[in-house]
mmCIF file of C-alpha atoms in Angstrom:
data_model
loop_
_atom_site.group_PDB
_atom_site.id
_atom_site.type_symbol
_atom_site.label_atom_id
_atom_site.label_comp_id
_atom_site.label_asym_id
_atom_site.label_seq_id
_atom_site.Cartn_x
_atom_site.Cartn_y
_atom_site.Cartn_z
ATOM 1 C CA VAL A 144 0.000 0.000 0.000
ATOM 2 C CA ALA A 145 2.894 2.350 0.794
ATOM 3 C CA ARG A 146 4.255 1.790 -2.732
ATOM 4 C CA LEU A 147 0.833 2.603 -4.221
ATOM 5 C CA ILE A 148 0.614 5.856 -2.265
ATOM 6 C CA GLU A 149 4.222 6.671 -3.271
ATOM 7 C CA VAL A 150 3.431 6.226 -6.988
ATOM 8 C CA ILE A 151 0.242 8.290 -6.707
ATOM 9 C CA SER A 152 2.030 11.058 -4.779
ATOM 10 C CA SER A 153 4.844 11.116 -7.333
ATOM 11 C CA THR A 154 2.333 11.391 -10.185
ATOM 12 C CA ILE A 155 0.482 14.215 -8.434
ATOM 13 C CA ALA A 156 3.788 16.052 -7.858
ATOM 14 C CA GLU A 157 4.702 15.739 -11.552
ATOM 15 C CA THR A 158 1.458 17.493 -12.480
ATOM 16 C CA LYS A 159 2.216 20.285 -9.995
ATOM 17 C CA LEU A 160 -1.056 19.609 -8.193
ATOM 18 C CA GLU A 161 -1.683 19.231 -4.477
ATOM 19 C CA PRO A 162 -3.702 16.341 -2.994
ATOM 20 C CA ASN A 163 -6.459 18.844 -2.078
ATOM 21 C CA ASP A 164 -6.741 19.775 -5.785
ATOM 22 C CA ILE A 165 -8.199 16.306 -6.478
ATOM 23 C CA SER A 166 -11.999 16.473 -6.208
ATOM 24 C CA ASP A 167 -12.880 12.884 -7.156
ATOM 25 C CA LEU A 168 -10.978 9.645 -6.759
ATOM 26 C CA VAL A 169 -12.174 6.797 -8.980
ATOM 27 C CA CYS A 170 -10.820 3.371 -8.072
ATOM 28 C CA VAL A 171 -11.283 0.297 -10.219
ATOM 29 C CA GLY A 172 -10.391 -3.268 -9.403
ATOM 30 C CA GLY A 173 -10.687 -5.738 -6.566
ATOM 31 C CA SER A 174 -7.917 -4.252 -4.436
ATOM 32 C CA CYS A 175 -9.787 -0.960 -4.249
ATOM 33 C CA ARG A 176 -12.521 -2.735 -2.272
ATOM 34 C CA ILE A 177 -10.132 -3.522 0.589
ATOM 35 C CA PRO A 178 -11.055 -1.222 3.492
ATOM 36 C CA PHE A 179 -7.416 -0.551 4.454
ATOM 37 C CA ILE A 180 -6.550 0.628 0.928
ATOM 38 C CA GLN A 181 -9.687 2.766 0.832
ATOM 39 C CA SER A 182 -8.798 4.409 4.146
ATOM 40 C CA GLN A 183 -5.214 5.096 3.002
ATOM 41 C CA LEU A 184 -6.385 6.667 -0.248
ATOM 42 C CA GLN A 185 -9.007 8.745 1.533
ATOM 43 C CA ALA A 186 -6.359 9.916 4.029
ATOM 44 C CA SER A 187 -4.017 10.857 1.170
ATOM 45 C CA PHE A 188 -6.763 12.806 -0.641
ATOM 46 C CA PRO A 189 -8.952 14.221 2.144
ATOM 47 C CA SER A 190 -11.026 16.541 -0.041
ATOM 48 C CA ALA A 191 -11.773 13.944 -2.747
ATOM 49 C CA THR A 192 -15.051 12.096 -3.129
ATOM 50 C CA PHE A 193 -14.188 8.397 -3.189
ATOM 51 C CA HIS A 194 -15.799 6.196 -5.910
ATOM 52 C CA ALA A 195 -15.061 2.474 -5.670
ATOM 53 C CA THR A 196 -18.309 0.823 -6.773
ATOM 54 C CA LEU A 197 -18.533 2.005 -10.378
ATOM 55 C CA PRO A 198 -18.580 -0.637 -13.173
ATOM 56 C CA PRO A 199 -14.864 -1.184 -14.029
ATOM 57 C CA ASP A 200 -15.336 -1.657 -17.797
ATOM 58 C CA GLU A 201 -17.350 1.556 -18.076
ATOM 59 C CA VAL A 202 -14.871 3.534 -15.966
ATOM 60 C CA VAL A 203 -11.938 2.446 -18.124
ATOM 61 C CA ALA A 204 -13.833 3.241 -21.346
ATOM 62 C CA MET A 205 -14.889 6.675 -20.050
ATOM 63 C CA GLY A 206 -11.316 7.409 -18.934
ATOM 64 C CA ALA A 207 -9.936 6.466 -22.342
ATOM 65 C CA ALA A 208 -12.542 8.615 -24.096
ATOM 66 C CA ARG A 209 -11.763 11.563 -21.820
ATOM 67 C CA GLN A 210 -8.030 11.182 -22.430
ATOM 68 C CA CYS A 211 -8.630 11.198 -26.204
ATOM 69 C CA GLN A 212 -10.722 14.349 -25.855
ATOM 70 C CA LEU A 213 -7.931 16.045 -23.912
ATOM 71 C CA LEU A 214 -5.323 15.024 -26.458
ATOM 72 C CA VAL A 215 -7.385 16.298 -29.370
ATOM 73 C CA GLU A 216 -8.271 19.557 -27.603
ATOM 74 C CA ASN A 217 -4.604 20.151 -26.855
ATOM 75 C CA LYS A 218 -3.643 19.162 -30.396
ATOM 76 C CA LEU A 219 -1.247 16.614 -28.934
ATOM 77 C CA PHE A 220 -2.974 13.724 -30.640
ATOM 78 C CA SER A 221 -1.213 14.221 -33.984
ATOM 79 C CA GLU A 222 2.146 14.523 -32.229
ATOM 80 C CA LEU A 223 1.888 11.194 -30.438
ATOM 81 C CA ALA A 224 3.288 8.047 -31.987
ATOM 82 C CA SER A 225 0.768 5.274 -31.468
ATOM 83 C CA PRO A 226 2.183 1.865 -30.558
ATOM 84 C CA PHE A 227 -0.913 0.409 -32.249
ATOM 85 C CA PRO A 228 -1.350 2.166 -35.596
ATOM 86 C CA VAL A 229 -4.859 1.951 -37.018
ATOM 87 C CA PRO A 230 -4.942 1.224 -40.750
ATOM 88 C CA SER A 231 -7.149 3.540 -42.735
ATOM 89 C CA ALA A 232 -8.185 4.206 -46.292
ATOM 90 C CA THR A 233 -5.803 6.804 -47.693
ATOM 91 C CA GLN A 234 -7.946 7.570 -50.716
ATOM 92 C CA ASP A 235 -11.688 7.512 -51.372
ATOM 93 C CA ILE A 236 -13.113 4.167 -52.531
ATOM 94 C CA ILE A 237 -15.676 5.044 -55.202
ATOM 95 C CA LEU A 238 -18.334 2.826 -56.749
ATOM 96 C CA LYS A 239 -19.876 3.849 -60.059
ATOM 97 C CA ILE A 240 -23.297 2.461 -60.930
ATOM 98 C CA GLU A 241 -24.884 5.076 -63.184
ATOM 99 C CA HIS A 242 -23.173 7.734 -61.013
ATOM 100 C CA ASP A 243 -20.288 7.952 -58.532
ATOM 101 C CA VAL A 244 -20.910 6.992 -54.908
ATOM 102 C CA THR A 245 -18.124 7.287 -52.350
ATOM 103 C CA LEU A 246 -18.255 4.077 -50.339
ATOM 104 C CA PHE A 247 -15.353 4.859 -48.011
ATOM 105 C CA GLN A 248 -13.823 8.277 -47.535
ATOM 106 C CA SER A 249 -10.112 8.815 -47.177
ATOM 107 C CA GLY A 250 -9.174 8.388 -43.514
ATOM 108 C CA THR A 251 -11.859 5.785 -42.739
ATOM 109 C CA PRO A 252 -10.426 3.391 -40.090
ATOM 110 C CA LEU A 253 -10.256 -0.177 -41.361
ATOM 111 C CA PRO A 254 -11.846 -2.651 -41.312
ATOM 112 C CA ALA A 255 -15.072 -0.806 -42.137
ATOM 113 C CA THR A 256 -18.575 -1.565 -43.387
ATOM 114 C CA LYS A 257 -20.859 0.711 -45.384
ATOM 115 C CA THR A 258 -24.364 0.263 -46.712
ATOM 116 C CA ALA A 259 -25.899 2.056 -49.674
ATOM 117 C CA THR A 260 -29.080 1.863 -51.722
ATOM 118 C CA PHE A 261 -29.342 2.310 -55.493
ATOM 119 C CA GLU A 262 -32.188 2.700 -57.909
ATOM 120 C CA VAL A 263 -31.633 0.621 -61.036
ATOM 121 C CA ALA A 264 -33.334 0.996 -64.402
ATOM 122 C CA GLU A 265 -31.832 -1.896 -66.376
ATOM 123 C CA PRO A 266 -31.763 -5.670 -65.720
ATOM 124 C CA ARG A 267 -27.957 -5.572 -65.943
ATOM 125 C CA ALA A 268 -26.047 -2.977 -64.001
ATOM 126 C CA THR A 269 -22.396 -2.513 -64.890
ATOM 127 C CA PHE A 270 -20.287 -1.121 -62.090
ATOM 128 C CA SER A 271 -16.715 -0.041 -61.642
ATOM 129 C CA LEU A 272 -14.636 0.661 -58.563
ATOM 130 C CA ARG A 273 -11.681 2.888 -58.035
ATOM 131 C CA GLU A 274 -9.437 3.982 -55.229
ATOM 132 C CA GLY A 275 -8.924 7.660 -55.882
ATOM 133 C CA THR A 276 -8.231 7.542 -59.635
ATOM 134 C CA ARG A 277 -6.796 3.989 -59.654
ATOM 135 C CA PRO A 278 -9.224 1.370 -61.044
ATOM 136 C CA ILE A 279 -9.546 -1.587 -58.668
ATOM 137 C CA GLY A 280 -12.388 -3.632 -60.117
ATOM 138 C CA GLU A 281 -15.513 -3.916 -62.188
ATOM 139 C CA GLY A 282 -18.423 -6.243 -62.662
ATOM 140 C CA VAL A 283 -21.935 -6.806 -63.901
ATOM 141 C CA LEU A 284 -24.856 -7.193 -61.536
ATOM 142 C CA GLU A 285 -27.752 -9.245 -62.904
ATOM 143 C CA ILE A 286 -30.981 -7.801 -61.530
ATOM 144 C CA PRO A 287 -34.143 -9.924 -61.392
ATOM 145 C CA GLU A 288 -37.259 -8.673 -63.121
ATOM 146 C CA GLY A 289 -39.304 -6.302 -60.991
ATOM 147 C CA VAL A 290 -36.386 -5.270 -58.769
ATOM 148 C CA LYS A 291 -35.884 -1.512 -58.991
ATOM 149 C CA ILE A 292 -33.977 -0.839 -55.765
ATOM 150 C CA VAL A 293 -30.754 -2.607 -54.813
ATOM 151 C CA SER A 294 -29.028 -2.493 -51.442
ATOM 152 C CA LEU A 295 -25.295 -2.882 -51.023
ATOM 153 C CA GLN A 296 -23.281 -3.878 -48.012
ATOM 154 C CA ALA A 297 -19.598 -3.163 -48.630
ATOM 155 C CA MET A 298 -16.892 -4.441 -46.268
ATOM 156 C CA LEU A 299 -13.360 -3.063 -46.649
ATOM 157 C CA ASN A 300 -10.559 -4.924 -44.900
ATOM 158 C CA PRO A 301 -6.839 -4.129 -45.267
ATOM 159 C CA GLN A 302 -5.995 -7.852 -45.458
ATOM 160 C CA SER A 303 -8.752 -9.183 -47.706
ATOM 161 C CA GLY A 304 -9.785 -6.212 -49.833
ATOM 162 C CA LEU A 305 -13.370 -5.251 -50.607
ATOM 163 C CA LYS A 306 -16.377 -7.558 -50.379
ATOM 164 C CA MET A 307 -19.670 -6.297 -51.779
ATOM 165 C CA VAL A 308 -23.002 -8.032 -51.192
ATOM 166 C CA PHE A 309 -25.891 -6.771 -53.307
ATOM 167 C CA SER A 310 -29.455 -7.600 -52.242
ATOM 168 C CA ASP A 311 -33.010 -6.593 -53.047
ATOM 169 C CA THR A 312 -35.210 -4.666 -50.610
ATOM 170 C CA SER A 313 -36.499 -7.903 -49.058
ATOM 171 C CA GLY A 314 -32.928 -8.827 -48.084
ATOM 172 C CA ARG A 315 -32.525 -11.588 -50.680
ATOM 173 C CA ASP A 316 -28.908 -11.723 -51.890
ATOM 174 C CA LEU A 317 -28.537 -10.963 -55.594
ATOM 175 C CA ASP A 318 -24.770 -11.327 -55.942
ATOM 176 C CA THR A 319 -21.481 -11.073 -54.058
ATOM 177 C CA PHE A 320 -18.265 -9.646 -55.428
ATOM 178 C CA GLN A 321 -14.823 -9.900 -53.849
ATOM 179 C CA ILE A 322 -12.287 -7.321 -55.020
ATOM 180 C CA ASP A 323 -8.833 -8.413 -53.928
ATOM 181 C CA PHE A 324 -6.612 -5.374 -53.468
ATOM 182 C CA THR A 325 -4.650 -3.729 -50.711
ATOM 183 C CA PRO A 326 -5.996 -0.277 -49.842
ATOM 184 C CA HIS A 327 -3.282 2.371 -50.314
#
């Protein structure tokens, strides 16, 4: 317990705060339920409201979200090197069926899923795909008689490329296309 208090005190000192500057103390984990640890923490931070019964998963998620907000507000986020880089689309992924539709915008974290709906006039719809200006695939979608609206679920994965599942409005699959490419 002394080591815990030492680490906390050292951290507080680094921030140039005083223990009385801390208004709330949120503790997560089984050890925080031990009365002796609670009393030591409360003694170290006498003006803080002590919270030890909050759901641990929610507390950690809220803390991470708050830290991200602080980093972005302070414009530190772009300066930090992440040990876990998140792959993202570096250029727009555009589907053309009669007109251009951007499926995934540049900067979209991957893997990602997007849905879209199209009105079709012909029983055969030719489509093409491009990443920015680079062509990455094309195909022909056979559309059953009477179907005028087609739904698309597109899944972009940096390892497996782009999978597109076309269906009618009742959810019946019309066709699936796999475009093997590595997003740039």
